[in-house]
Short mmCIF file of C-alpha atoms in Angstrom, two decimals:
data_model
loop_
_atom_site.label_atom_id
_atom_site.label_comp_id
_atom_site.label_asym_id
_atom_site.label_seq_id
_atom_site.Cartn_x
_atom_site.Cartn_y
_atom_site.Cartn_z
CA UNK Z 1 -35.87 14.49 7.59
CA UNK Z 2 -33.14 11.57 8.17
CA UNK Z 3 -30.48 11.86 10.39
CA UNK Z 4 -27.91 9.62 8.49
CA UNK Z 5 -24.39 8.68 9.47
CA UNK Z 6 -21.70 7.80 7.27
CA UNK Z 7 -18.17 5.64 7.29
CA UNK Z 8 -15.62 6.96 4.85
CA UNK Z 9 -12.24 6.27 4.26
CA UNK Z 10 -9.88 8.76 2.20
CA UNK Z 11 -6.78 9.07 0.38
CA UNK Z 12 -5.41 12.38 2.58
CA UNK Z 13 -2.95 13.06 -0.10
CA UNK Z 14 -5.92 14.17 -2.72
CA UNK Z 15 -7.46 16.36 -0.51
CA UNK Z 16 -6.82 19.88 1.39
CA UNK Z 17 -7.39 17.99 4.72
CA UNK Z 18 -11.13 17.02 6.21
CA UNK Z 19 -12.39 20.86 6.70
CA UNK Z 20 -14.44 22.55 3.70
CA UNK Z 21 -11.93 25.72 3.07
CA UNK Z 22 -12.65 28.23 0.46
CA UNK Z 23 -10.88 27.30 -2.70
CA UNK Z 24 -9.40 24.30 -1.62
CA UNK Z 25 -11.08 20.73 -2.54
CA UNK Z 26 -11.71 19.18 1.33
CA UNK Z 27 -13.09 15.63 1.93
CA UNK Z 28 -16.02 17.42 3.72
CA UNK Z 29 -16.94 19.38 0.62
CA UNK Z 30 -16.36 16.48 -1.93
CA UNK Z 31 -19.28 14.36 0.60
CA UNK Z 32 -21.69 17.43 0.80
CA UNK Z 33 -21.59 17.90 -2.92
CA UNK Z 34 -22.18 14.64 -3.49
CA UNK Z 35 -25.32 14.36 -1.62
CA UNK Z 36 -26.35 17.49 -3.65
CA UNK Z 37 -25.78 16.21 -6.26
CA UNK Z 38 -27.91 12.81 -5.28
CA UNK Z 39 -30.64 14.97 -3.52
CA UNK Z 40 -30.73 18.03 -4.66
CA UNK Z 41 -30.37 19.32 -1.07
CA UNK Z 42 -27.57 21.56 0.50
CA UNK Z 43 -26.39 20.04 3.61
CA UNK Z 44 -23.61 20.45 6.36
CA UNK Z 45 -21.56 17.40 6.79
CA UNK Z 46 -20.70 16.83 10.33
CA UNK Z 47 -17.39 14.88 10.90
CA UNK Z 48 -16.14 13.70 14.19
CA UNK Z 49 -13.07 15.16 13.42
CA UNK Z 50 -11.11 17.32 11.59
CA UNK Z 51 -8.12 15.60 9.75
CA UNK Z 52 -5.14 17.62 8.49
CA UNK Z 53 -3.78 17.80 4.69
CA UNK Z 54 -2.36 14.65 3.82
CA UNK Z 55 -3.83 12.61 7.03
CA UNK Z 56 -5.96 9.39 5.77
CA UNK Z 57 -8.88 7.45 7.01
CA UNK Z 58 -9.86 3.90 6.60
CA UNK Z 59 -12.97 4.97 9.22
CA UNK Z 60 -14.11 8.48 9.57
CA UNK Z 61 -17.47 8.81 11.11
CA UNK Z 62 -19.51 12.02 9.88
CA UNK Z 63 -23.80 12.77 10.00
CA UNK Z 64 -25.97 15.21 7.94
CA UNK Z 65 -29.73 15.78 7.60
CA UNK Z 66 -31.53 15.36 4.65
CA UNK Z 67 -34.86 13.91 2.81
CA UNK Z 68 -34.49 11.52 0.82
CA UNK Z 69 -36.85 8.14 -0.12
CA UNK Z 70 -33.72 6.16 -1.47
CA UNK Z 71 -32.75 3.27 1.05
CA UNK Z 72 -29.49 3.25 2.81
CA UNK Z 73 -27.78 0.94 0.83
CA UNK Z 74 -28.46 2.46 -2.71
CA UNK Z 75 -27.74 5.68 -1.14
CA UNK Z 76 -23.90 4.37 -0.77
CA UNK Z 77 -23.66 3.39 -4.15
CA UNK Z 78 -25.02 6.75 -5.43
CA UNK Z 79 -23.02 8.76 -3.32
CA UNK Z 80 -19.55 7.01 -4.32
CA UNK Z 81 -20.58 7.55 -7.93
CA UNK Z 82 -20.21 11.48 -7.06
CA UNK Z 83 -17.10 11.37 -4.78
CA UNK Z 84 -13.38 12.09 -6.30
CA UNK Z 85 -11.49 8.63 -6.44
CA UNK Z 86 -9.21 9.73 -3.46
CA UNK Z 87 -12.46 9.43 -1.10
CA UNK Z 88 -15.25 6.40 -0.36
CA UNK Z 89 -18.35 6.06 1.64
CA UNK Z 90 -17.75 2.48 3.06
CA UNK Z 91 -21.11 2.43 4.72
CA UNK Z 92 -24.51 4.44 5.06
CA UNK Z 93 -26.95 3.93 7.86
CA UNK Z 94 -30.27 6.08 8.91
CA UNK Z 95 -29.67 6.59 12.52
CA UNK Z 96 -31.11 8.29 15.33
CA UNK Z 97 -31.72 12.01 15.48
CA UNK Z 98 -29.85 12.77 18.30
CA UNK Z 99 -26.72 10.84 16.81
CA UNK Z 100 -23.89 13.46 16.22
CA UNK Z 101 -20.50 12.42 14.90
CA UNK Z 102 -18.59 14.21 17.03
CA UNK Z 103 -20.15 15.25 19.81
CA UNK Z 104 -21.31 11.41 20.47
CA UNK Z 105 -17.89 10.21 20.14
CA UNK Z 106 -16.33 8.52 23.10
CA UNK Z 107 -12.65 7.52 21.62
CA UNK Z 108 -10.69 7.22 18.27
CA UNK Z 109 -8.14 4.81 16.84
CA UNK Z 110 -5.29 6.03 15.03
CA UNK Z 111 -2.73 4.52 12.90
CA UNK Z 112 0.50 5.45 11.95
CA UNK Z 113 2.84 3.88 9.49
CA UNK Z 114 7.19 4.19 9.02
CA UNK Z 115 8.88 3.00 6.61
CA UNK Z 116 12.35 2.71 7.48
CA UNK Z 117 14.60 1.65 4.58
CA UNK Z 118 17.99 2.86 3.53
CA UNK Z 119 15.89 3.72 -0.24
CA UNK Z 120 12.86 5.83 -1.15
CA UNK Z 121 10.10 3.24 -1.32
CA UNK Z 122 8.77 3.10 -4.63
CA UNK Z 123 5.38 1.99 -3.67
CA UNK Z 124 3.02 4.09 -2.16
CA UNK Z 125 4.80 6.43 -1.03
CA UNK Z 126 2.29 9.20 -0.07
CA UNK Z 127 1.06 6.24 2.42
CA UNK Z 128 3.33 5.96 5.02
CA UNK Z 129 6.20 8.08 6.19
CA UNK Z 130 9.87 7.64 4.97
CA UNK Z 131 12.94 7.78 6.82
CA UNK Z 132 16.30 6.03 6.13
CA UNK Z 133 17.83 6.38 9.90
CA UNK Z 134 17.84 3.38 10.82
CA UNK Z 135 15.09 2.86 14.03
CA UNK Z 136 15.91 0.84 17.21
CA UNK Z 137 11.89 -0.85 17.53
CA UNK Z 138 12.63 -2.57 21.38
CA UNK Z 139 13.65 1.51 22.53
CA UNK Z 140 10.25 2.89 20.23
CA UNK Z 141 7.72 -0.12 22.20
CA UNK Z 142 9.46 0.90 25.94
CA UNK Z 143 9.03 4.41 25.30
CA UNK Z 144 5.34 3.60 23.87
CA UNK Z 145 4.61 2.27 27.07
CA UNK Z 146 4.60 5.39 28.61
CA UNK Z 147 1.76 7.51 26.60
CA UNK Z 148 -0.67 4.57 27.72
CA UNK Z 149 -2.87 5.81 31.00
CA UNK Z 150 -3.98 9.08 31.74
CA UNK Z 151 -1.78 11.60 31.31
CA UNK Z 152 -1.36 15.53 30.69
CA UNK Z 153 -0.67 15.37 27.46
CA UNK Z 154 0.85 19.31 27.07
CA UNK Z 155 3.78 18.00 25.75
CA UNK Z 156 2.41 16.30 22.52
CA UNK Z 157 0.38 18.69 21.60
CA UNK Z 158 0.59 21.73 18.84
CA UNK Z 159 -0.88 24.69 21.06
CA UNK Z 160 -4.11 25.64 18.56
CA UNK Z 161 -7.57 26.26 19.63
CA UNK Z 162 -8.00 27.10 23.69
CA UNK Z 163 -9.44 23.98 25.88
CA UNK Z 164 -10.20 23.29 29.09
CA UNK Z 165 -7.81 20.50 29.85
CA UNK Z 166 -5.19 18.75 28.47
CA UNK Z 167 -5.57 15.57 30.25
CA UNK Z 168 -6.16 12.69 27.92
CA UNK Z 169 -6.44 8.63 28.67
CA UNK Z 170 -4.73 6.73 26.21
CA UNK Z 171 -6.14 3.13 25.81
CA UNK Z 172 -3.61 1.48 24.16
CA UNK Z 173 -1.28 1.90 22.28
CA UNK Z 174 0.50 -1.14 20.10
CA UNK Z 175 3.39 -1.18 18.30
CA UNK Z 176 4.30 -3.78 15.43
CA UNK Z 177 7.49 -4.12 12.63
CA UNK Z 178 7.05 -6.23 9.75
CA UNK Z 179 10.21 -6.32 7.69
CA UNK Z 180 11.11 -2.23 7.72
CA UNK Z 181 7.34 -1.39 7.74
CA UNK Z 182 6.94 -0.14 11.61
CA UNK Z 183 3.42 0.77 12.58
CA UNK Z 184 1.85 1.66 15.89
CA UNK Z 185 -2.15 1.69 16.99
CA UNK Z 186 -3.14 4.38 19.31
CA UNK Z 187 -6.91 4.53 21.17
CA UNK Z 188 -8.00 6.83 23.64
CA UNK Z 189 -10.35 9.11 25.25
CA UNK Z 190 -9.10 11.67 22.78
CA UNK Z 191 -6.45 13.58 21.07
CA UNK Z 192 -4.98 17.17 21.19
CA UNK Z 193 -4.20 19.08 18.02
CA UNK Z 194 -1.39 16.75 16.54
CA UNK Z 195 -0.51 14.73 19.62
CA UNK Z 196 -0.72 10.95 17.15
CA UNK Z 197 1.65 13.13 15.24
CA UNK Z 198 3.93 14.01 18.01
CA UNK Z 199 4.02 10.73 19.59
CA UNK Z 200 4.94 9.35 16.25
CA UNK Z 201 8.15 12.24 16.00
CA UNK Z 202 9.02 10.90 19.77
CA UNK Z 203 8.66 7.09 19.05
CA UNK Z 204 11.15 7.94 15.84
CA UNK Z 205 13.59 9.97 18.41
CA UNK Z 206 13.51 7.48 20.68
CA UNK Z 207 14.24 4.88 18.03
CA UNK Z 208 17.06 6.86 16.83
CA UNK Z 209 18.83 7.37 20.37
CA UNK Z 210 17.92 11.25 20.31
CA UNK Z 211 15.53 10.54 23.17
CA UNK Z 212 16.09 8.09 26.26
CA UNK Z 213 13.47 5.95 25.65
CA UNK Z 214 12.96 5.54 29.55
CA UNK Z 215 12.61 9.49 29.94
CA UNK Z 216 9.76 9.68 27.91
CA UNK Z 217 7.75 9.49 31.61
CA UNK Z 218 9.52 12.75 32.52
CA UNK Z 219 8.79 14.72 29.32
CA UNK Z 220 5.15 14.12 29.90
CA UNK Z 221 5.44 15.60 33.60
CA UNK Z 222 7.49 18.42 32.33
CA UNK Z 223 4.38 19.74 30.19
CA UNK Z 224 6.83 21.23 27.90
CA UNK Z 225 6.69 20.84 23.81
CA UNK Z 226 9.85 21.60 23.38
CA UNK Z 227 11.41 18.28 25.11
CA UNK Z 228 9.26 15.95 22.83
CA UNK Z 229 10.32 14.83 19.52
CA UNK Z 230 9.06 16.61 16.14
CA UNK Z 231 5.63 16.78 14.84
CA UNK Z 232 5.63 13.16 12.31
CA UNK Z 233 4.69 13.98 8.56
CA UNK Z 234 0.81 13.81 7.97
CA UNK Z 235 1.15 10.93 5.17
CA UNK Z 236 1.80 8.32 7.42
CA UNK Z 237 -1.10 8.83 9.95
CA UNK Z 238 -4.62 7.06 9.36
CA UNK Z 239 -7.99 7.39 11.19
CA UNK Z 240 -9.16 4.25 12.08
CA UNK Z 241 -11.98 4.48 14.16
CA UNK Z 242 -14.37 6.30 15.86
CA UNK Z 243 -15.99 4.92 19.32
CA UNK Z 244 -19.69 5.29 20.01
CA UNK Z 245 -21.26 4.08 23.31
CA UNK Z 246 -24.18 2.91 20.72
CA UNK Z 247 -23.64 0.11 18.31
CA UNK Z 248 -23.44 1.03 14.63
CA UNK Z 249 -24.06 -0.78 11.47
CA UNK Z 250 -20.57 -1.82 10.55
CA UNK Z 251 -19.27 -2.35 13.90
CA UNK Z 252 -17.30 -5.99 13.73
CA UNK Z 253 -16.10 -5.35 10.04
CA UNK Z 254 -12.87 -3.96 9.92
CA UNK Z 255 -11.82 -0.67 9.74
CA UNK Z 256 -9.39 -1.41 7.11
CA UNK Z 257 -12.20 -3.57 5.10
CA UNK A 1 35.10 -2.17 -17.28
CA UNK A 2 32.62 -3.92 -14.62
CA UNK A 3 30.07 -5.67 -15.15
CA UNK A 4 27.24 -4.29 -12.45
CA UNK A 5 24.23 -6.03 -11.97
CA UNK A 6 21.38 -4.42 -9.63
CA UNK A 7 18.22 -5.02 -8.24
CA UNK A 8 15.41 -2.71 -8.83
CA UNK A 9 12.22 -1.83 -7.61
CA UNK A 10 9.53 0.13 -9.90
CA UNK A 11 5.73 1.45 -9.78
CA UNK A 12 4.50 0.14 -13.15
CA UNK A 13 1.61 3.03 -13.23
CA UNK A 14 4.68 5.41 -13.41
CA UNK A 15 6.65 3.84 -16.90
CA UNK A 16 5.40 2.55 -19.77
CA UNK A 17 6.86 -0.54 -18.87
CA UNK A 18 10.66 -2.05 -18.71
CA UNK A 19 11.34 -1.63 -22.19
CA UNK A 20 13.18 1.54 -23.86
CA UNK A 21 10.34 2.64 -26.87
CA UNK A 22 10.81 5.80 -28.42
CA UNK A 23 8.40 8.61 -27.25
CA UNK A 24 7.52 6.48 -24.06
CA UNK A 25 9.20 6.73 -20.55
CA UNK A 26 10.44 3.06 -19.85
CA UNK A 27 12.40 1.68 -16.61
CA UNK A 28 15.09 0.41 -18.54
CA UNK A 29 15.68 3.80 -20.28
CA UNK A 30 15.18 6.36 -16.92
CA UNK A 31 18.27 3.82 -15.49
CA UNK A 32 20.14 4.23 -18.72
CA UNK A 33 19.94 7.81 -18.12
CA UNK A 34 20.73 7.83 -14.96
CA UNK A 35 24.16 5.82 -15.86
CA UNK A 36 25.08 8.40 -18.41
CA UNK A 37 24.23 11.21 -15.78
CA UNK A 38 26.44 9.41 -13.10
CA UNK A 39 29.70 8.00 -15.41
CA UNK A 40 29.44 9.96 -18.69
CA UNK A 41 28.87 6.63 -20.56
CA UNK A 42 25.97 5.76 -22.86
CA UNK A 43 25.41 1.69 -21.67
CA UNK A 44 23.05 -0.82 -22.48
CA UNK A 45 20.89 -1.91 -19.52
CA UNK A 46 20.15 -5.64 -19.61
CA UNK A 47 16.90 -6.82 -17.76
CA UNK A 48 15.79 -10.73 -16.65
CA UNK A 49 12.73 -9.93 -19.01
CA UNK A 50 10.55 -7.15 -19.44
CA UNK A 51 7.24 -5.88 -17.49
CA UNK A 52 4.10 -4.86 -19.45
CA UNK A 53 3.16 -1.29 -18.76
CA UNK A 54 1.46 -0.96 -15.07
CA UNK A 55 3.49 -4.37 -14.09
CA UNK A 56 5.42 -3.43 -10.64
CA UNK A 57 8.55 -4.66 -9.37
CA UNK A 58 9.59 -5.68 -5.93
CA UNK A 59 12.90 -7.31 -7.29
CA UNK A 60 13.70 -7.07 -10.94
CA UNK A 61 17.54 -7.69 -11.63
CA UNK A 62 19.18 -5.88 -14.80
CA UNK A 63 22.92 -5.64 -15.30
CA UNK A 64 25.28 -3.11 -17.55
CA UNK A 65 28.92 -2.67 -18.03
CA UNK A 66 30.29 0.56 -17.27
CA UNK A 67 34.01 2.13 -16.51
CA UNK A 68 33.79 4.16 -12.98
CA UNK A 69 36.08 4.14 -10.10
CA UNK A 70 33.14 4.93 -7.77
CA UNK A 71 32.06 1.95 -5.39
CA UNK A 72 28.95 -0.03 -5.38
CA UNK A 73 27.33 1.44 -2.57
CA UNK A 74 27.79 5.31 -3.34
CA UNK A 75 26.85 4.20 -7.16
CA UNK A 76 23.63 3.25 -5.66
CA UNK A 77 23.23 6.50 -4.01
CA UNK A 78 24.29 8.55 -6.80
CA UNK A 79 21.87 6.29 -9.35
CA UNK A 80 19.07 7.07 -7.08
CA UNK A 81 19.72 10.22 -7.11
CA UNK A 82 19.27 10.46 -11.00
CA UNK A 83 15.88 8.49 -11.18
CA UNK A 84 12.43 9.31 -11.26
CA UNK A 85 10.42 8.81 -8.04
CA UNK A 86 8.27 5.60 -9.47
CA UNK A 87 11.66 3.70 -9.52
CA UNK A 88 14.59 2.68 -6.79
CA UNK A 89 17.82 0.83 -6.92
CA UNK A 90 17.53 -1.08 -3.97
CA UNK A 91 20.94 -3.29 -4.56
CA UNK A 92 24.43 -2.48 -6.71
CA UNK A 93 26.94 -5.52 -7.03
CA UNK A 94 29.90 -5.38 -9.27
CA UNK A 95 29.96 -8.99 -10.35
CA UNK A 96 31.56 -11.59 -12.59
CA UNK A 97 31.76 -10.51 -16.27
CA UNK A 98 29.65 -13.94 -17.49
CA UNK A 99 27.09 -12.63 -15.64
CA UNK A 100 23.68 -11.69 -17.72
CA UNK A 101 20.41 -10.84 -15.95
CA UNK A 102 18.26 -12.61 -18.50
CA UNK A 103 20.29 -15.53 -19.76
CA UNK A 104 21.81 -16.45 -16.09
CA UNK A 105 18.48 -16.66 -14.49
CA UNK A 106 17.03 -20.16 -13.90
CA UNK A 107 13.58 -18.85 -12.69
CA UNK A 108 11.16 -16.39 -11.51
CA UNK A 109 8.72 -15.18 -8.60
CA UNK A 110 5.43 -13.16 -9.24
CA UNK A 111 3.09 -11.80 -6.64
CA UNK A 112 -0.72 -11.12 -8.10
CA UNK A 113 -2.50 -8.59 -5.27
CA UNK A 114 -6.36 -8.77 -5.37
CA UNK A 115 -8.89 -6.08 -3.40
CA UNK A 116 -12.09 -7.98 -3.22
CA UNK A 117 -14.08 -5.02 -1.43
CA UNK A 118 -17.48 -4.21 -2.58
CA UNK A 119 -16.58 -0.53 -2.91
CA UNK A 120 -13.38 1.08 -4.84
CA UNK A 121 -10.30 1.18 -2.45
CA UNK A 122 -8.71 4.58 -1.93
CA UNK A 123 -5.56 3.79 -0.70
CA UNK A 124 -2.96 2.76 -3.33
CA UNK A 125 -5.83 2.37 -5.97
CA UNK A 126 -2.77 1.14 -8.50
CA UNK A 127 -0.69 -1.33 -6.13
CA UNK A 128 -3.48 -3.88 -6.37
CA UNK A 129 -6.38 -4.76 -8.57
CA UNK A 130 -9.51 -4.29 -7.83
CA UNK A 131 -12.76 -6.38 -8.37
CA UNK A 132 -15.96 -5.83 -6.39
CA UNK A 133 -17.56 -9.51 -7.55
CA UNK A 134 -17.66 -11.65 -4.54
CA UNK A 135 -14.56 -14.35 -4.85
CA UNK A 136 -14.68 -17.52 -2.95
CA UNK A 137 -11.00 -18.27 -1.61
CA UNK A 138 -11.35 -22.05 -1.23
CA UNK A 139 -12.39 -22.36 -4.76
CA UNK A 140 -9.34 -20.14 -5.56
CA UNK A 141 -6.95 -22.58 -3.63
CA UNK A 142 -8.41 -25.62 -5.45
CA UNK A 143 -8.10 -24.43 -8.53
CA UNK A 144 -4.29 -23.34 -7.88
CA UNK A 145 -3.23 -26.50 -7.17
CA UNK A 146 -3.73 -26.96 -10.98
CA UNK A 147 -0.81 -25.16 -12.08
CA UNK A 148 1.84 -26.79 -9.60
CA UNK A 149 4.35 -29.03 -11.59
CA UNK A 150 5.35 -29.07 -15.48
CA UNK A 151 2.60 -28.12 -17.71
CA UNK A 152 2.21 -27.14 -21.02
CA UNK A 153 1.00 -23.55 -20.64
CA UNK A 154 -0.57 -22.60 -23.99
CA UNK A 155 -3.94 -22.41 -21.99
CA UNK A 156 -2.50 -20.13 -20.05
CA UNK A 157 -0.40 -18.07 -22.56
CA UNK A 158 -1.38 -14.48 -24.76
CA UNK A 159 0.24 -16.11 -28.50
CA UNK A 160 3.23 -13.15 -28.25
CA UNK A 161 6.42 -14.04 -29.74
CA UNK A 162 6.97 -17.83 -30.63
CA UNK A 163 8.89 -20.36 -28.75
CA UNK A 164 10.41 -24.06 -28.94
CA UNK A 165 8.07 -25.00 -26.52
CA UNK A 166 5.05 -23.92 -24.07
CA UNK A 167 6.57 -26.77 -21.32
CA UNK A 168 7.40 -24.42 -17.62
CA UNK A 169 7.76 -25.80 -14.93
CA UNK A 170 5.81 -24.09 -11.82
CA UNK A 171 7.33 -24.87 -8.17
CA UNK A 172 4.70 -23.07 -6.12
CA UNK A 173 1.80 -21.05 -6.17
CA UNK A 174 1.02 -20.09 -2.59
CA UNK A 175 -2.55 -18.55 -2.10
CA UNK A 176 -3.41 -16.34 0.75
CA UNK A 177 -6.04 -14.14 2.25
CA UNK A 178 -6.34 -11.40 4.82
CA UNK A 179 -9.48 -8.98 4.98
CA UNK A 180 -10.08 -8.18 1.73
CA UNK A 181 -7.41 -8.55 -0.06
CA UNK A 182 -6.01 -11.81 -1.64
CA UNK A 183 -2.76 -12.60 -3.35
CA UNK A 184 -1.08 -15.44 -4.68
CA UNK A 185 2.78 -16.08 -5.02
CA UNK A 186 3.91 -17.97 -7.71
CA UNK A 187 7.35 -19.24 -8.82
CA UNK A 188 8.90 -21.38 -11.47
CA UNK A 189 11.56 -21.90 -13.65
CA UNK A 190 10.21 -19.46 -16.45
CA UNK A 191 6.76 -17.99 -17.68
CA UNK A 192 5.68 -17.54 -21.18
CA UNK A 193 3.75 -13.87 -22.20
CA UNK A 194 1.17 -13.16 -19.53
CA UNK A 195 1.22 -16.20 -18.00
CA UNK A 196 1.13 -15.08 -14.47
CA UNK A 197 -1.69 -13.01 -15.72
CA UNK A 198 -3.90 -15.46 -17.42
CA UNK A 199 -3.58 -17.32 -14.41
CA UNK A 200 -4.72 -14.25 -12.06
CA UNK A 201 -8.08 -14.01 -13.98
CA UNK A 202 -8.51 -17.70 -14.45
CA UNK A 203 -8.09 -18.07 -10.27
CA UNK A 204 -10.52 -15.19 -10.05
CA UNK A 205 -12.67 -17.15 -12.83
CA UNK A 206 -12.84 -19.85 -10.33
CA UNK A 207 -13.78 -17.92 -7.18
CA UNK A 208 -16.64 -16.41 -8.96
CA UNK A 209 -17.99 -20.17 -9.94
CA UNK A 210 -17.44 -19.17 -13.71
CA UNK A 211 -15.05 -21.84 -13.70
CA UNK A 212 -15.29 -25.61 -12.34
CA UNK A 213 -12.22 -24.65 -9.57
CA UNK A 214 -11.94 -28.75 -9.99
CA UNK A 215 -11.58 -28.46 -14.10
CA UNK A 216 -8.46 -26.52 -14.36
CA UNK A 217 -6.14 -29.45 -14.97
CA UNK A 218 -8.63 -30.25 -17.64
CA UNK A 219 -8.24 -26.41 -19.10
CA UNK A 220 -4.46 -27.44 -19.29
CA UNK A 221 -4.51 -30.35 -21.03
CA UNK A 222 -6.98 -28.88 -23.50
CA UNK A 223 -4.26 -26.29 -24.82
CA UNK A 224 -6.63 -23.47 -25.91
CA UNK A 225 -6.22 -20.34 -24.44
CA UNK A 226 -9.90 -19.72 -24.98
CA UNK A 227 -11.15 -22.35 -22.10
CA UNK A 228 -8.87 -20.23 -19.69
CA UNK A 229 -10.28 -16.83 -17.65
CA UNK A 230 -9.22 -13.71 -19.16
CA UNK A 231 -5.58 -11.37 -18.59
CA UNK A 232 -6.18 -9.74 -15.23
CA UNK A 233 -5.20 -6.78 -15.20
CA UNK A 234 -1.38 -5.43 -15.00
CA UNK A 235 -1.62 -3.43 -11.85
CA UNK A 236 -1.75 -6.58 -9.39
CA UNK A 237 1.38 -7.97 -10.65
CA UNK A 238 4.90 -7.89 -9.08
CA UNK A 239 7.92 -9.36 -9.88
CA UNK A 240 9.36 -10.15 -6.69
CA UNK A 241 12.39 -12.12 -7.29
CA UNK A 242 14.70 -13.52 -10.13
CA UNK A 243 16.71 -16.50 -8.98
CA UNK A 244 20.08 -17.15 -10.34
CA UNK A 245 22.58 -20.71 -9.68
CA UNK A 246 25.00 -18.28 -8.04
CA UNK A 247 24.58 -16.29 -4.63
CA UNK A 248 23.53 -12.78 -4.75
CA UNK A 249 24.91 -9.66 -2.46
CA UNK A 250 21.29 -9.43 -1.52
CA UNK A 251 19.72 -13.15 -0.89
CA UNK A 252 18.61 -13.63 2.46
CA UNK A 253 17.23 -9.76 2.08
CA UNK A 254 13.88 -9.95 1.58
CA UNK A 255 12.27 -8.28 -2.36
CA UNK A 256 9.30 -6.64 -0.15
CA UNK A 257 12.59 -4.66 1.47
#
């Protein structure tokens, strides 16, 4: 039996989010019935994450058991001939058994994307979130600076499933404009239910002058939802990356690539 | 009555193209429409030249005459409010009534996108086109060079409708390269049927070694369409700009915005 771990990147607009629902076509249920389809096998798919409806990924990191003779690469290549054209498996590699998507994770990369012009952008829409206010980017990249460290991160986060702590360390976090495309990179330790998605809604209030972009400090102390900014749309957030302590295959090619 | 020119951006996957054709949903006849919805008046839009179906536009400029009080910027509003989601007005500028989009314009600028990834992209699968052959971008700059500067074109040319002559003139073609994907700007004073095209596929002809990238100039000079690489595809094409003697409301503003 190989334990092999995958890199796929999705389209999140073409699928009912990451998690295999009844009735609903999920990313993780278009990848296990591929490799059924390939070999014959019924597996579970292990992601290291779950991804909302309408949330992409250029790098989601996932494992599954199975027994097959075909080699890594032509595994790839017989997978993505069974996968929907909203998903792709941008690398294969036979790893070690003890290898677990998620539970060997040690930090993600997120993305998210605004597009801020006056007009509905006609092109690709579903891939980066709209909004015609016009944003102020030097107030977004000083309030930015204050997710980065670690922090409890109670007020960007949706309440969902119980945990033990809601102390997070945010790497970095990077924010760029080109023209009115304004996107910002976030890496860290890890992330609460929807707390790239909050940030983003607090970044965009801050940009707008709804927020002071200097009390964004204080709204983190306050552990209180209700002071941040809204939850951002799902179509303009991307999973980058997954950190492993252990070097993988396609580490050094870019996420995006 | 006004004479209104605009400047429009469109998703070429969602219209059969620029031009009205019974039966078929064109650009030119979802803005016609959405005159009439806006004024009452049946118009004729006039384009700078038409886009094949799948062709997208960063900056196409069409103009109309039309009797309404309302002012340019709430007409834009009000027109985007009428048309489909593949298609935007980004610009509305009553201007002089000699002005014609097509017969005013003294030249053109295409963008050609290329994804050169050995598996199918999944994000914005119709914005670019896709080839998973290996392309060598050197080759692809040397051959470019080729098309700088007056030419006859007929190597470079699908026979279409006839013309006095196949002499353009070709300013720049710009080639770049990040990650994966490559694109080339080109502009010139005018482009015969599928020009741009032709030239897409015989670049990509050249990066694959099919082509001598130093033997293009040769190709030229030959004058037979059948030494050239074939039409790339319509979904990597954008017209970006349409230059005109006179000053626009929107130069300086950039087509991507």
């Amino acid at each position: 039996m190989r334990n092999i771990r995958v890199r796929v990147a999705y389209d999140g607009s073409c699928f009912y989010g990451w998690q295999r629902q009844e009735g609903f076509i999920s990313v993780q249920q278009a990848i296990e019935e591929a490799i059924e389809a390939v070999s014959g096998q019924s597996v579970n798919v292990y992601g290291s994450g779950r991804t909302d409806t309408g949330v992409h990924a250029l790098g989601q990191v996932a494992n599954f058991q199975v027994d097959t003779p075909i080699t890594d690469y032509r595994l790839r290549g017989a997978l993505n001939a069974h996968l929907p054209k909203g998903a792709v498996i941008k690398d294969v590699e036979t790893c070690d058994p003890g290898f677990h998507a998620q539970h060997s994770a040690v930090g993600k990369r997120y993305l998210y994307v605004i597009r801020n012009s006056s007009y509905r952008p006609v092109h690709g829409l579903q891939l980066a979130h709209w909004t015609p206010k016009p944003l102020d980017f030097e107030a977004m990249r000083i309030a930015a600076k204050a997710f980065v460290g670690e922090h409890d991160f109670t007020s960007m986060a949706s309440s969902g499933a119980p945990r033990k702590t809601n102390v997070r360390r945010v790497h970095s976090l990077q924010m760029r404009r080109r023209g009115d495309t304004y996107w910002f990179m976030i890496q860290g330790s890890g992330f609460l239910y929807n707390m790239v998605r909050t940030i983003a809604g607090t970044l965009m209030e801050a940009g707008r002058g709804k927020l002071d972009a200097q009390g964004i400090g204080a709204i983190l102390r306050a552990k209180n939802r209700g002071l941040a900014g809204p939850t951002a749309p799902p179509g303009g957030l991307y999973m980058v990356r997954v950190l492993y302590r252990e070097k993988m295959a396609w580490d050094g090619r870019r996420a995006m690539h």
